[in-house]
């Protein structure tokens, strides 16, 4: 019973070995990540269209719950840019920003997302995320980064500029450009330039002055905090709010409240599809980061348990005034680099953010919105990666088309349509690639027992024997393709007496493919040609034994292709 419980509560596994060294490393990592998360959480709440405190609330309970249920030792859960944008898009369609209904809809979206993730985790359906191809995800994230950065330009210029697509945002910016607030613009540009310099140049500068790696890293991660402090002091000291500079305003000085998502059927119906899309995108992003970091320390990530951990985190956000969350790339890398050894680092981070919510919130009243916008712009531009277009073009034009279409649809029609089309494209891409599997005619490599493609190697063949190696599992999408291929080959080669299907790469034969094999067998029998199978894998053979195919087969089953070659070829007919 205990191992089973530990599987669903990973804290029971790593918690047994927790020692003073791990505690020290986790505390140091928590300090660094907390410093980074305070301005970032405020900024992402702004991106989601929610009050600033919602970002901090979404970073406390979710982190604690993930520490209990998650399997990654370094993943940092909380608001992220892409999910914040998706939240704003989804919730903006059902409620007006700034209203109580908007906040309730965000809670409900988190609750639906958490429930969906938990459902997938309990039924161990984490493999569904594999249907999202990496190129499509990369294209969506690149386009989302552009949309997010563009959406923040209005705050940097101090003007009202909305829109859900790139064209709408640009038109809105240009039409209101004359209303630019010069002071806000100066603050926004200065903060953006400073944050870019901090990201690229501060750490090397500190190291050149003799600062240690840890100190240099902490000071660099505190860069956004410095931008927040300086610009906040400037607005307060010079009374810039009275001159049109938008500020965060009053933020409740309290721990996350107990909140309840809505159960109104109409609202649930409107949010269920966006919640599923957010869950899929969030899980794919999170599991990618978690597995990358785990591999560096030879640790294991359980995708299905990750679904439960992320589901619990989102439900925590729904009941504590937050909105949908997932594992963030930047903060997770910072957490890992800072030396986090266990999920306890996340729990300590949550405690740090709770202290900030109680003590520091009155200090951000005069924090300029332009500074938060600059924080978002600098963070999301690292997501933009157009090199994926060049890489996919040189490797696979099909993947390139999927990436390009995803980017164009996301930029032109909005993130919801973009991500939906990305999911559809990923599945369609898989179906297209497997609908015409690679089937090679193979022959014997002289002096060996190996068989290779006749188009690539000098091999021996027999004009009476056609051996086809099927390099894909057989299922409903490609079953008819194999029928037609064999029919064409047999028609071309009138001297054929035997067709051998080499099944070394076939891991599955579904019922549609079974019917196709039966049809192929009947046709070849009518033509006086035997159908043989070789190197059939055990699980596939077990399934075939329950059918009529093996009893009606107009040929034999061979353990190896070499056995088939020896039994079916005529020595005098072999062609080198």
Tab-separated table of N, CA and C in Angstrom, residues 419-514:
chain	number	residue	atom	x	y	z
A	419	UNK	N	-3.936	27.863	-31.578
A	419	UNK	CA	-3.615	26.651	-30.822
A	419	UNK	C	-4.528	25.496	-31.240
A	420	UNK	N	-5.788	25.799	-31.533
A	420	UNK	CA	-6.697	24.742	-31.995
A	420	UNK	C	-6.210	24.160	-33.314
A	421	UNK	N	-5.817	25.043	-34.222
A	421	UNK	CA	-5.308	24.581	-35.510
A	421	UNK	C	-3.974	23.849	-35.335
A	422	UNK	N	-3.184	24.273	-34.339
A	422	UNK	CA	-1.936	23.580	-34.062
A	422	UNK	C	-2.175	22.140	-33.638
A	423	UNK	N	-3.191	21.941	-32.780
A	423	UNK	CA	-3.533	20.582	-32.347
A	423	UNK	C	-4.002	19.751	-33.546
A	424	UNK	N	-4.882	20.343	-34.351
A	424	UNK	CA	-5.398	19.630	-35.529
A	424	UNK	C	-4.275	19.313	-36.506
A	425	UNK	N	-3.384	20.290	-36.721
A	425	UNK	CA	-2.257	20.077	-37.628
A	425	UNK	C	-1.333	18.974	-37.133
A	426	UNK	N	-1.108	18.932	-35.821
A	426	UNK	CA	-0.232	17.895	-35.263
A	426	UNK	C	-0.797	16.504	-35.536
A	427	UNK	N	-2.096	16.348	-35.283
A	427	UNK	CA	-2.728	15.048	-35.524
A	427	UNK	C	-2.744	14.738	-37.015
A	428	UNK	N	-3.105	15.753	-37.836
A	428	UNK	CA	-3.157	15.552	-39.284
A	428	UNK	C	-1.781	15.200	-39.832
A	429	UNK	N	-0.750	15.832	-39.286
A	429	UNK	CA	0.621	15.560	-39.722
A	429	UNK	C	0.994	14.113	-39.438
A	430	UNK	N	0.613	13.641	-38.241
A	430	UNK	CA	0.902	12.244	-37.884
A	430	UNK	C	0.160	11.287	-38.819
A	431	UNK	N	-1.118	11.568	-39.058
A	431	UNK	CA	-1.905	10.701	-39.930
A	431	UNK	C	-1.354	10.704	-41.358
A	432	UNK	N	-0.935	11.889	-41.831
A	432	UNK	CA	-0.399	11.981	-43.188
A	432	UNK	C	0.892	11.175	-43.331
A	433	UNK	N	1.780	11.322	-42.344
A	433	UNK	CA	3.066	10.634	-42.429
A	433	UNK	C	2.916	9.122	-42.353
A	434	UNK	N	1.943	8.655	-41.569
A	434	UNK	CA	1.772	7.206	-41.422
A	434	UNK	C	0.809	6.626	-42.449
A	435	UNK	N	0.113	7.486	-43.214
A	435	UNK	CA	-0.838	6.979	-44.209
A	435	UNK	C	-0.119	6.351	-45.398
A	436	UNK	N	1.122	6.774	-45.632
A	436	UNK	CA	1.927	6.200	-46.711
A	436	UNK	C	3.260	5.747	-46.125
A	437	UNK	N	3.240	4.626	-45.418
A	437	UNK	CA	4.458	4.171	-44.741
A	437	UNK	C	5.552	3.800	-45.734
A	438	UNK	N	6.777	3.902	-45.261
A	438	UNK	CA	7.903	3.481	-46.099
A	438	UNK	C	7.894	1.963	-46.204
A	439	UNK	N	7.799	1.468	-47.423
A	439	UNK	CA	7.825	0.024	-47.686
A	439	UNK	C	8.975	-0.235	-48.645
A	440	UNK	N	9.963	-0.996	-48.203
A	440	UNK	CA	11.169	-1.233	-49.006
A	440	UNK	C	11.200	-2.674	-49.496
A	441	UNK	N	11.557	-2.834	-50.776
A	441	UNK	CA	11.843	-4.173	-51.280
A	441	UNK	C	13.266	-4.514	-50.854
A	442	UNK	N	13.442	-5.656	-50.219
A	442	UNK	CA	14.740	-5.993	-49.660
A	442	UNK	C	15.298	-7.274	-50.279
A	443	UNK	N	16.625	-7.404	-50.209
A	443	UNK	CA	17.319	-8.592	-50.683
A	443	UNK	C	18.424	-8.965	-49.711
A	444	UNK	N	19.014	-10.123	-49.938
A	444	UNK	CA	20.036	-10.643	-49.031
A	444	UNK	C	21.393	-10.011	-49.319
A	445	UNK	N	22.021	-9.462	-48.274
A	445	UNK	CA	23.389	-8.954	-48.399
A	445	UNK	C	24.315	-10.166	-48.506
A	446	UNK	N	25.086	-10.287	-49.608
A	446	UNK	CA	25.921	-11.481	-49.822
A	446	UNK	C	26.838	-11.768	-48.632
A	447	UNK	N	26.887	-13.058	-48.268
A	447	UNK	CA	27.771	-13.484	-47.197
A	447	UNK	C	27.240	-13.227	-45.804
A	448	UNK	N	25.998	-12.766	-45.684
A	448	UNK	CA	25.416	-12.463	-44.366
A	448	UNK	C	24.004	-13.030	-44.276
A	449	UNK	N	23.385	-12.843	-43.122
A	449	UNK	CA	21.975	-13.199	-42.943
A	449	UNK	C	21.087	-11.960	-42.927
A	450	UNK	N	21.622	-10.814	-43.368
A	450	UNK	CA	20.911	-9.541	-43.278
A	450	UNK	C	20.257	-9.171	-44.608
A	451	UNK	N	19.162	-8.447	-44.488
A	451	UNK	CA	18.417	-8.015	-45.665
A	451	UNK	C	18.328	-6.494	-45.666
A	452	UNK	N	18.559	-5.915	-46.838
A	452	UNK	CA	18.567	-4.464	-46.966
A	452	UNK	C	17.823	-4.036	-48.234
A	453	UNK	N	17.505	-2.744	-48.284
A	453	UNK	CA	16.785	-2.134	-49.399
A	453	UNK	C	17.572	-2.324	-50.701
A	454	UNK	N	16.903	-2.857	-51.731
A	454	UNK	CA	17.592	-3.105	-53.000
A	454	UNK	C	18.020	-1.816	-53.688
A	455	UNK	N	17.388	-0.698	-53.316
A	455	UNK	CA	17.739	0.590	-53.933
A	455	UNK	C	18.963	1.227	-53.299
A	456	UNK	N	19.398	0.704	-52.158
A	456	UNK	CA	20.511	1.314	-51.435
A	456	UNK	C	21.733	0.400	-51.330
A	457	UNK	N	21.542	-0.892	-51.545
A	457	UNK	CA	22.640	-1.826	-51.314
A	457	UNK	C	22.720	-2.838	-52.451
A	458	UNK	N	23.908	-3.392	-52.600
A	458	UNK	CA	24.114	-4.487	-53.556
A	458	UNK	C	23.684	-5.775	-52.874
A	459	UNK	N	22.534	-6.320	-53.272
A	459	UNK	CA	21.955	-7.473	-52.595
A	459	UNK	C	21.546	-8.534	-53.609
A	460	UNK	N	21.247	-9.711	-53.092
A	460	UNK	CA	20.781	-10.810	-53.925
A	460	UNK	C	19.258	-10.888	-53.880
A	461	UNK	N	18.643	-11.124	-55.037
A	461	UNK	CA	17.188	-11.252	-55.116
A	461	UNK	C	16.824	-12.467	-55.954
A	462	UNK	N	15.562	-12.847	-55.888
A	462	UNK	CA	15.034	-13.953	-56.680
A	462	UNK	C	13.814	-13.429	-57.424
A	463	UNK	N	13.759	-13.596	-58.748
A	463	UNK	CA	12.618	-13.046	-59.506
A	463	UNK	C	11.278	-13.671	-59.133
A	464	UNK	N	11.316	-14.816	-58.446
A	464	UNK	CA	10.067	-15.475	-58.056
A	464	UNK	C	9.611	-15.069	-56.650
A	465	UNK	N	10.471	-14.330	-55.930
A	465	UNK	CA	10.159	-13.961	-54.542
A	465	UNK	C	10.249	-12.437	-54.379
A	466	UNK	N	9.183	-11.855	-53.876
A	466	UNK	CA	9.162	-10.416	-53.575
A	466	UNK	C	9.089	-10.255	-52.064
A	467	UNK	N	10.122	-9.646	-51.485
A	467	UNK	CA	10.133	-9.419	-50.036
A	467	UNK	C	9.977	-7.922	-49.769
A	468	UNK	N	8.953	-7.564	-49.039
A	468	UNK	CA	8.676	-6.164	-48.715
A	468	UNK	C	8.788	-5.967	-47.205
A	469	UNK	N	9.639	-5.031	-46.805
A	469	UNK	CA	9.775	-4.685	-45.391
A	469	UNK	C	8.877	-3.481	-45.100
A	470	UNK	N	7.902	-3.668	-44.236
A	470	UNK	CA	6.956	-2.597	-43.885
A	470	UNK	C	7.497	-1.866	-42.665
A	471	UNK	N	7.811	-0.587	-42.816
A	471	UNK	CA	8.457	0.181	-41.742
A	471	UNK	C	7.472	1.029	-40.941
A	472	UNK	N	6.323	0.462	-40.645
A	472	UNK	CA	5.309	1.211	-39.884
A	472	UNK	C	4.280	0.219	-39.372
A	473	UNK	N	3.677	0.524	-38.237
A	473	UNK	CA	2.552	-0.280	-37.783
A	473	UNK	C	1.417	-0.153	-38.788
A	474	UNK	N	0.605	-1.182	-38.890
A	474	UNK	CA	-0.485	-1.189	-39.857
A	474	UNK	C	-1.802	-0.888	-39.147
A	475	UNK	N	-2.475	0.156	-39.609
A	475	UNK	CA	-3.770	0.501	-39.016
A	475	UNK	C	-4.638	1.128	-40.092
A	476	UNK	N	-5.827	1.587	-39.693
A	476	UNK	CA	-6.850	1.940	-40.671
A	476	UNK	C	-6.405	2.986	-41.683
A	477	UNK	N	-5.473	3.866	-41.291
A	477	UNK	CA	-5.063	4.936	-42.187
A	477	UNK	C	-4.221	4.419	-43.356
A	478	UNK	N	-3.387	3.407	-43.127
A	478	UNK	CA	-2.480	2.964	-44.191
A	478	UNK	C	-2.778	1.557	-44.710
A	479	UNK	N	-3.841	0.942	-44.210
A	479	UNK	CA	-4.146	-0.431	-44.608
A	479	UNK	C	-4.408	-0.529	-46.115
A	480	UNK	N	-5.213	0.373	-46.663
A	480	UNK	CA	-5.530	0.328	-48.098
A	480	UNK	C	-4.291	0.636	-48.944
A	481	UNK	N	-3.414	1.468	-48.432
A	481	UNK	CA	-2.169	1.788	-49.143
A	481	UNK	C	-1.354	0.521	-49.379
A	482	UNK	N	-1.259	-0.336	-48.362
A	482	UNK	CA	-0.500	-1.574	-48.505
A	482	UNK	C	-1.169	-2.504	-49.508
A	483	UNK	N	-2.501	-2.564	-49.484
A	483	UNK	CA	-3.224	-3.379	-50.467
A	483	UNK	C	-2.865	-2.963	-51.887
A	484	UNK	N	-2.960	-1.679	-52.152
A	484	UNK	CA	-2.701	-1.170	-53.503
A	484	UNK	C	-1.251	-1.382	-53.912
A	485	UNK	N	-0.327	-1.183	-52.956
A	485	UNK	CA	1.091	-1.337	-53.256
A	485	UNK	C	1.411	-2.774	-53.678
A	486	UNK	N	0.912	-3.737	-52.921
A	486	UNK	CA	1.180	-5.137	-53.247
A	486	UNK	C	0.532	-5.521	-54.574
A	487	UNK	N	-0.681	-5.034	-54.798
A	487	UNK	CA	-1.362	-5.316	-56.057
A	487	UNK	C	-0.547	-4.806	-57.238
A	488	UNK	N	-0.023	-3.592	-57.118
A	488	UNK	CA	0.783	-3.014	-58.210
A	488	UNK	C	2.067	-3.803	-58.424
A	489	UNK	N	2.766	-4.178	-57.348
A	489	UNK	CA	4.032	-4.895	-57.484
A	489	UNK	C	3.822	-6.273	-58.111
A	490	UNK	N	2.780	-6.978	-57.683
A	490	UNK	CA	2.526	-8.313	-58.217
A	490	UNK	C	2.157	-8.231	-59.696
A	491	UNK	N	1.406	-7.211	-60.059
A	491	UNK	CA	1.022	-7.034	-61.460
A	491	UNK	C	2.243	-6.756	-62.337
A	492	UNK	N	3.188	-5.962	-61.809
A	492	UNK	CA	4.395	-5.614	-62.556
A	492	UNK	C	5.293	-6.831	-62.781
A	493	UNK	N	5.344	-7.727	-61.787
A	493	UNK	CA	6.278	-8.852	-61.835
A	493	UNK	C	5.496	-10.147	-62.064
A	494	UNK	N	5.309	-10.488	-63.320
A	494	UNK	CA	4.474	-11.635	-63.667
A	494	UNK	C	5.020	-12.974	-63.241
A	495	UNK	N	6.342	-13.068	-62.981
A	495	UNK	CA	6.946	-14.354	-62.629
A	495	UNK	C	6.859	-14.678	-61.142
A	496	UNK	N	6.258	-13.802	-60.373
A	496	UNK	CA	6.229	-13.979	-58.913
A	496	UNK	C	5.462	-15.225	-58.486
A	497	UNK	N	6.010	-15.904	-57.484
A	497	UNK	CA	5.330	-17.039	-56.869
A	497	UNK	C	5.088	-16.814	-55.375
A	498	UNK	N	5.900	-15.911	-54.800
A	498	UNK	CA	5.800	-15.685	-53.352
A	498	UNK	C	5.932	-14.195	-53.034
A	499	UNK	N	5.128	-13.726	-52.087
A	499	UNK	CA	5.270	-12.387	-51.508
A	499	UNK	C	5.506	-12.565	-50.015
A	500	UNK	N	6.603	-11.991	-49.527
A	500	UNK	CA	6.925	-12.077	-48.099
A	500	UNK	C	6.824	-10.684	-47.494
A	501	UNK	N	6.011	-10.545	-46.453
A	501	UNK	CA	5.945	-9.284	-45.714
A	501	UNK	C	6.857	-9.410	-44.499
A	502	UNK	N	7.941	-8.645	-44.505
A	502	UNK	CA	8.887	-8.643	-43.394
A	502	UNK	C	8.371	-7.649	-42.354
A	503	UNK	N	7.954	-8.153	-41.196
A	503	UNK	CA	7.203	-7.345	-40.220
A	503	UNK	C	8.036	-6.929	-39.011
A	504	UNK	N	9.351	-6.820	-39.187
A	504	UNK	CA	10.209	-6.495	-38.039
A	504	UNK	C	9.910	-5.135	-37.436
A	505	UNK	N	9.338	-4.206	-38.211
A	505	UNK	CA	9.041	-2.859	-37.709
A	505	UNK	C	7.565	-2.657	-37.400
A	506	UNK	N	6.774	-3.720	-37.514
A	506	UNK	CA	5.326	-3.612	-37.290
A	506	UNK	C	5.035	-3.918	-35.822
A	507	UNK	N	4.605	-2.911	-35.094
A	507	UNK	CA	4.304	-3.075	-33.660
A	507	UNK	C	2.826	-3.312	-33.384
A	508	UNK	N	1.987	-3.058	-34.378
A	508	UNK	CA	0.543	-3.160	-34.162
A	508	UNK	C	-0.132	-3.424	-35.501
A	509	UNK	N	-1.160	-4.264	-35.480
A	509	UNK	CA	-2.024	-4.473	-36.642
A	509	UNK	C	-3.453	-4.352	-36.146
A	510	UNK	N	-4.155	-3.284	-36.544
A	510	UNK	CA	-5.525	-3.123	-36.055
A	510	UNK	C	-6.492	-3.923	-36.935
A	511	UNK	N	-7.771	-3.828	-36.614
A	511	UNK	CA	-8.741	-4.686	-37.305
A	511	UNK	C	-8.865	-4.319	-38.783
A	512	UNK	N	-8.794	-3.034	-39.098
A	512	UNK	CA	-8.856	-2.621	-40.501
A	512	UNK	C	-7.690	-3.203	-41.287
A	513	UNK	N	-6.494	-3.156	-40.686
A	513	UNK	CA	-5.318	-3.715	-41.344
A	513	UNK	C	-5.426	-5.236	-41.460
A	514	UNK	N	-6.024	-5.875	-40.456
A	514	UNK	CA	-6.242	-7.321	-40.516
A	514	UNK	C	-7.135	-7.669	-41.704
